[in-house]
């Protein structure tokens, strides 16, 4: 056997087969979002509006759904919020937004789901945190009330453990047991075990109450990259429930983006994770939809899904003193993203389009040939001409002050010709 083949086998062994989980079905009306099993990794988000503001919440849910969030979570923390959930659902249905709603419950979810059955029905999924459903004798009873509501209305539940609100009784029990070990683990390892045990024990308790395992999704959220990787590897090895993946309190701006991408990418590459959320703190004035864009970008960069056409652009160097290619790349990227809510249905497959906007002759023609459609702008000292490549061949050259608008029109025309559906003939009278 050749050394090269040995190397190939070693690389293959380093990447385990994707984890096959049970599949949950999150439903609203005719819309079914499958999670786990053979379903693609799903993207979800959460509103930051006051749920009592039904109109404001419905508008933000719509914005998140249009950005690509396939499920949207809303806070249900008071009777007033629970009363507004059916109205939020109604507003969304009127707007033609069939995205499933997830109810985020803490402390009083057992009462809200029981006392407001219209709320329980309007939601497609419940998030339950076993660390704050009650203490002592109340814990199992109140947890059971939420599971009973989910079974009554045939809803999916996410049992979401968070290290900021971990069951302290369970943690104390595991700490005591650890102290009696011949070689005790460090406190961090015990914390990992407590998170995993809390999630799995709660899921098994729900199943013992009659909840189908296929309708249970688990999560164990922490805010450290290495912590998340360690916890989810342990969780994935011990169960076959679908898993919700994401850092909690990832942070703001580049910190939150990089941390989320680093943690999620490692786990997703190992086949761990069935649905993800990027818990990004919005910067002042930043749209809530930014976290959806980042989640989409992570999955697209890994080759797991495609959401929008990709725009390849060079970073710029001393050869590219003009900012024209930067402005063009941004305009084209913004334009493609803005059109996607309409193009998804009008031009099936357009999300796989590859566009290149390059700044000089060094890599410009090569990258443009590899893209579906690309342009190579003149760099320092180059002739003031911009060759356009379509399907690997040079088709025309643009010159003058309106290159960006002309190229955008060429891209739109290409999309219409390649991805447009042929018109169907009207039936004979």
GROMACS .gro file of C-alpha atoms in nm, residues 177-428:
model
  252
  177UNK     CA    1  -1.936   1.174   4.453
  178UNK     CA    2  -1.624   1.314   4.289
  179UNK     CA    3  -1.462   1.389   4.626
  180UNK     CA    4  -1.481   1.018   4.708
  181UNK     CA    5  -1.301   0.913   4.391
  182UNK     CA    6  -0.949   0.774   4.425
  183UNK     CA    7  -0.837   1.034   4.173
  184UNK     CA    8  -1.094   1.316   4.172
  185UNK     CA    9  -1.162   1.511   3.855
  186UNK     CA   10  -1.107   1.884   3.855
  187UNK     CA   11  -1.410   2.105   3.912
  188UNK     CA   12  -1.443   2.186   3.542
  189UNK     CA   13  -1.479   1.819   3.448
  190UNK     CA   14  -1.748   1.777   3.712
  191UNK     CA   15  -1.929   2.077   3.567
  192UNK     CA   16  -1.920   1.913   3.223
  193UNK     CA   17  -2.064   1.593   3.365
  194UNK     CA   18  -2.337   1.784   3.547
  195UNK     CA   19  -2.445   1.961   3.230
  196UNK     CA   20  -2.462   1.640   3.027
  197UNK     CA   21  -2.631   1.445   3.308
  198UNK     CA   22  -2.893   1.716   3.360
  199UNK     CA   23  -2.988   1.716   2.992
  200UNK     CA   24  -2.997   1.339   2.944
  201UNK     CA   25  -3.167   1.261   3.277
  202UNK     CA   26  -3.437   1.519   3.200
  203UNK     CA   27  -3.491   1.374   2.852
  204UNK     CA   28  -3.527   1.024   2.992
  205UNK     CA   29  -3.768   1.151   3.255
  206UNK     CA   30  -3.976   1.308   2.978
  207UNK     CA   31  -3.976   0.979   2.787
  208UNK     CA   32  -4.086   0.794   3.099
  209UNK     CA   33  -4.387   1.028   3.106
  210UNK     CA   34  -4.476   0.927   2.751
  211UNK     CA   35  -4.295   1.191   2.549
  212UNK     CA   36  -4.162   1.042   2.223
  213UNK     CA   37  -3.783   1.066   2.208
  214UNK     CA   38  -3.808   1.192   1.852
  215UNK     CA   39  -3.979   1.506   1.981
  216UNK     CA   40  -3.696   1.593   2.223
  217UNK     CA   41  -3.402   1.818   2.136
  218UNK     CA   42  -3.115   1.872   2.383
  219UNK     CA   43  -2.870   2.153   2.442
  220UNK     CA   44  -2.593   2.220   2.695
  221UNK     CA   45  -2.490   2.581   2.653
  222UNK     CA   46  -2.171   2.735   2.786
  223UNK     CA   47  -1.985   3.053   2.687
  224UNK     CA   48  -1.632   2.916   2.634
  225UNK     CA   49  -1.521   2.768   2.303
  226UNK     CA   50  -1.323   2.475   2.446
  227UNK     CA   51  -1.591   2.415   2.709
  228UNK     CA   52  -1.860   2.387   2.443
  229UNK     CA   53  -1.656   2.146   2.234
  230UNK     CA   54  -1.585   1.920   2.534
  231UNK     CA   55  -1.943   1.921   2.662
  232UNK     CA   56  -2.101   1.846   2.324
  233UNK     CA   57  -1.859   1.569   2.245
  234UNK     CA   58  -1.960   1.406   2.571
  235UNK     CA   59  -2.330   1.470   2.509
  236UNK     CA   60  -2.320   1.336   2.154
  237UNK     CA   61  -2.144   1.018   2.267
  238UNK     CA   62  -2.408   0.941   2.529
  239UNK     CA   63  -2.736   0.990   2.343
  240UNK     CA   64  -2.901   1.001   2.001
  241UNK     CA   65  -3.136   1.294   2.064
  242UNK     CA   66  -3.120   1.582   1.816
  243UNK     CA   67  -2.886   1.854   1.945
  244UNK     CA   68  -2.921   2.231   1.948
  245UNK     CA   69  -2.579   2.392   1.921
  246UNK     CA   70  -2.453   2.735   2.020
  247UNK     CA   71  -2.245   2.937   2.260
  248UNK     CA   72  -2.447   3.122   2.518
  249UNK     CA   73  -2.353   3.487   2.562
  250UNK     CA   74  -2.107   3.463   2.273
  251UNK     CA   75  -2.037   3.834   2.290
  252UNK     CA   76  -2.045   4.138   2.061
  253UNK     CA   77  -1.900   4.210   1.719
  254UNK     CA   78  -1.592   4.024   1.604
  255UNK     CA   79  -1.546   3.854   1.942
  256UNK     CA   80  -1.888   3.689   1.933
  257UNK     CA   81  -1.862   3.609   1.564
  258UNK     CA   82  -1.520   3.447   1.585
  259UNK     CA   83  -1.599   3.255   1.905
  260UNK     CA   84  -1.922   3.117   1.760
  261UNK     CA   85  -1.758   3.023   1.431
  262UNK     CA   86  -1.465   2.854   1.607
  263UNK     CA   87  -1.677   2.643   1.841
  264UNK     CA   88  -1.957   2.552   1.602
  265UNK     CA   89  -1.725   2.470   1.314
  266UNK     CA   90  -1.526   2.213   1.511
  267UNK     CA   91  -1.840   2.033   1.625
  268UNK     CA   92  -2.026   2.055   1.295
  269UNK     CA   93  -1.720   1.917   1.115
  270UNK     CA   94  -1.741   1.618   1.350
  271UNK     CA   95  -2.109   1.570   1.264
  272UNK     CA   96  -2.232   1.706   1.598
  273UNK     CA   97  -2.522   1.952   1.586
  274UNK     CA   98  -2.865   1.946   1.422
  275UNK     CA   99  -2.974   2.307   1.470
  276UNK     CA  100  -2.768   2.614   1.556
  277UNK     CA  101  -2.808   2.963   1.693
  278UNK     CA  102  -2.543   3.235   1.708
  279UNK     CA  103  -2.617   3.423   2.032
  280UNK     CA  104  -2.462   3.750   1.924
  281UNK     CA  105  -2.496   4.069   2.128
  282UNK     CA  106  -2.604   4.332   1.873
  283UNK     CA  107  -2.384   4.637   1.848
  284UNK     CA  108  -2.566   4.970   1.890
  285UNK     CA  109  -2.783   5.021   1.586
  286UNK     CA  110  -2.709   4.677   1.444
  287UNK     CA  111  -2.997   4.467   1.315
  288UNK     CA  112  -3.095   4.156   1.508
  289UNK     CA  113  -3.073   3.967   1.179
  290UNK     CA  114  -2.692   3.983   1.189
  291UNK     CA  115  -2.680   3.668   1.401
  292UNK     CA  116  -2.881   3.482   1.136
  293UNK     CA  117  -2.644   3.599   0.864
  294UNK     CA  118  -2.345   3.472   1.064
  295UNK     CA  119  -2.510   3.134   1.129
  296UNK     CA  120  -2.581   3.100   0.758
  297UNK     CA  121  -2.223   3.197   0.672
  298UNK     CA  122  -2.082   2.935   0.910
  299UNK     CA  123  -2.285   2.657   0.749
  300UNK     CA  124  -2.209   2.780   0.398
  301UNK     CA  125  -1.837   2.812   0.466
  302UNK     CA  126  -1.834   2.451   0.589
  303UNK     CA  127  -2.013   2.338   0.275
  304UNK     CA  128  -2.308   2.206   0.477
  305UNK     CA  129  -2.570   2.436   0.324
  306UNK     CA  130  -2.602   2.721   0.076
  307UNK     CA  131  -2.816   3.027   0.146
  308UNK     CA  132  -2.694   3.310  -0.077
  309UNK     CA  133  -2.466   3.338  -0.380
  310UNK     CA  134  -2.102   3.365  -0.274
  311UNK     CA  135  -1.894   3.666  -0.373
  312UNK     CA  136  -1.518   3.607  -0.392
  313UNK     CA  137  -1.313   3.925  -0.355
  314UNK     CA  138  -0.944   3.983  -0.294
  315UNK     CA  139  -0.830   4.165   0.022
  316UNK     CA  140  -0.641   4.431  -0.171
  317UNK     CA  141  -0.269   4.511  -0.176
  318UNK     CA  142  -0.024   4.763  -0.319
  319UNK     CA  143  -0.135   4.663  -0.668
  320UNK     CA  144  -0.495   4.761  -0.593
  321UNK     CA  145  -0.476   5.122  -0.485
  322UNK     CA  146  -0.827   5.200  -0.605
  323UNK     CA  147  -1.121   5.120  -0.377
  324UNK     CA  148  -1.343   5.055  -0.678
  325UNK     CA  149  -1.325   4.676  -0.645
  326UNK     CA  150  -1.406   4.699  -0.272
  327UNK     CA  151  -1.710   4.916  -0.339
  328UNK     CA  152  -1.818   4.689  -0.623
  329UNK     CA  153  -1.779   4.374  -0.415
  330UNK     CA  154  -1.992   4.526  -0.138
  331UNK     CA  155  -2.258   4.654  -0.375
  332UNK     CA  156  -2.288   4.320  -0.554
  333UNK     CA  157  -2.293   4.125  -0.226
  334UNK     CA  158  -2.556   4.357  -0.075
  335UNK     CA  159  -2.762   4.337  -0.391
  336UNK     CA  160  -2.760   3.957  -0.403
  337UNK     CA  161  -2.854   3.928  -0.035
  338UNK     CA  162  -3.135   4.182  -0.069
  339UNK     CA  163  -3.287   3.991  -0.361
  340UNK     CA  164  -3.278   3.646  -0.199
  341UNK     CA  165  -3.620   3.657  -0.026
  342UNK     CA  166  -3.775   3.686  -0.376
  343UNK     CA  167  -3.516   3.488  -0.570
  344UNK     CA  168  -3.547   3.177  -0.349
  345UNK     CA  169  -3.879   3.097  -0.514
  346UNK     CA  170  -3.829   3.271  -0.849
  347UNK     CA  171  -3.485   3.124  -0.925
  348UNK     CA  172  -3.442   2.782  -0.760
  349UNK     CA  173  -3.074   2.702  -0.710
  350UNK     CA  174  -2.954   3.063  -0.734
  351UNK     CA  175  -2.802   3.037  -0.386
  352UNK     CA  176  -2.526   2.820  -0.536
  353UNK     CA  177  -2.414   3.096  -0.773
  354UNK     CA  178  -2.047   3.200  -0.743
  355UNK     CA  179  -1.943   3.555  -0.830
  356UNK     CA  180  -1.588   3.695  -0.832
  357UNK     CA  181  -1.494   4.062  -0.800
  358UNK     CA  182  -1.116   4.094  -0.821
  359UNK     CA  183  -0.887   4.396  -0.798
  360UNK     CA  184  -0.597   4.330  -1.036
  361UNK     CA  185  -0.454   4.100  -1.301
  362UNK     CA  186  -0.255   3.872  -1.066
  363UNK     CA  187  -0.539   3.645  -0.951
  364UNK     CA  188  -0.827   3.830  -1.113
  365UNK     CA  189  -0.869   3.636  -1.438
  366UNK     CA  190  -0.805   3.299  -1.270
  367UNK     CA  191  -1.059   3.354  -0.991
  368UNK     CA  192  -1.309   3.494  -1.240
  369UNK     CA  193  -1.276   3.183  -1.459
  370UNK     CA  194  -1.342   2.957  -1.160
  371UNK     CA  195  -1.657   3.152  -1.068
  372UNK     CA  196  -1.985   3.133  -1.260
  373UNK     CA  197  -1.946   3.499  -1.343
  374UNK     CA  198  -1.657   3.726  -1.253
  375UNK     CA  199  -1.485   4.053  -1.326
  376UNK     CA  200  -1.121   4.154  -1.298
  377UNK     CA  201  -1.076   4.526  -1.237
  378UNK     CA  202  -0.759   4.713  -1.338
  379UNK     CA  203  -0.495   4.750  -1.069
  380UNK     CA  204  -0.215   5.004  -1.044
  381UNK     CA  205  -0.047   5.056  -1.381
  382UNK     CA  206  -0.290   4.824  -1.566
  383UNK     CA  207  -0.495   4.926  -1.869
  384UNK     CA  208  -0.829   5.084  -1.768
  385UNK     CA  209  -1.033   4.782  -1.873
  386UNK     CA  210  -1.229   4.518  -1.681
  387UNK     CA  211  -1.270   4.178  -1.851
  388UNK     CA  212  -1.585   3.986  -1.759
  389UNK     CA  213  -1.577   3.606  -1.750
  390UNK     CA  214  -1.894   3.398  -1.776
  391UNK     CA  215  -1.889   3.021  -1.726
  392UNK     CA  216  -1.508   3.019  -1.750
  393UNK     CA  217  -1.477   3.219  -2.070
  394UNK     CA  218  -1.401   3.585  -2.133
  395UNK     CA  219  -1.717   3.731  -2.286
  396UNK     CA  220  -1.672   4.109  -2.284
  397UNK     CA  221  -1.474   4.398  -2.142
  398UNK     CA  222  -1.621   4.690  -1.948
  399UNK     CA  223  -1.480   5.043  -1.944
  400UNK     CA  224  -1.581   5.382  -1.813
  401UNK     CA  225  -1.746   5.521  -1.501
  402UNK     CA  226  -2.044   5.288  -1.475
  403UNK     CA  227  -1.872   4.950  -1.457
  404UNK     CA  228  -2.038   4.850  -1.127
  405UNK     CA  229  -2.393   4.911  -1.247
  406UNK     CA  230  -2.319   4.745  -1.581
  407UNK     CA  231  -2.172   4.439  -1.412
  408UNK     CA  232  -2.470   4.416  -1.176
  409UNK     CA  233  -2.703   4.416  -1.476
  410UNK     CA  234  -2.494   4.140  -1.637
  411UNK     CA  235  -2.519   3.933  -1.317
  412UNK     CA  236  -2.896   3.978  -1.301
  413UNK     CA  237  -2.934   3.880  -1.666
  414UNK     CA  238  -2.717   3.573  -1.611
  415UNK     CA  239  -2.931   3.467  -1.314
  416UNK     CA  240  -3.253   3.509  -1.510
  417UNK     CA  241  -3.125   3.302  -1.801
  418UNK     CA  242  -2.966   3.026  -1.594
  419UNK     CA  243  -3.208   2.988  -1.304
  420UNK     CA  244  -3.536   3.120  -1.441
  421UNK     CA  245  -3.811   2.865  -1.481
  422UNK     CA  246  -3.942   2.813  -1.837
  423UNK     CA  247  -4.286   2.956  -1.886
  424UNK     CA  248  -4.562   2.696  -1.903
  425UNK     CA  249  -4.804   2.707  -2.191
  426UNK     CA  250  -5.163   2.789  -2.112
  427UNK     CA  251  -5.399   2.492  -2.161
  428UNK     CA  252  -5.599   2.493  -2.481
   0.00000   0.00000   0.00000
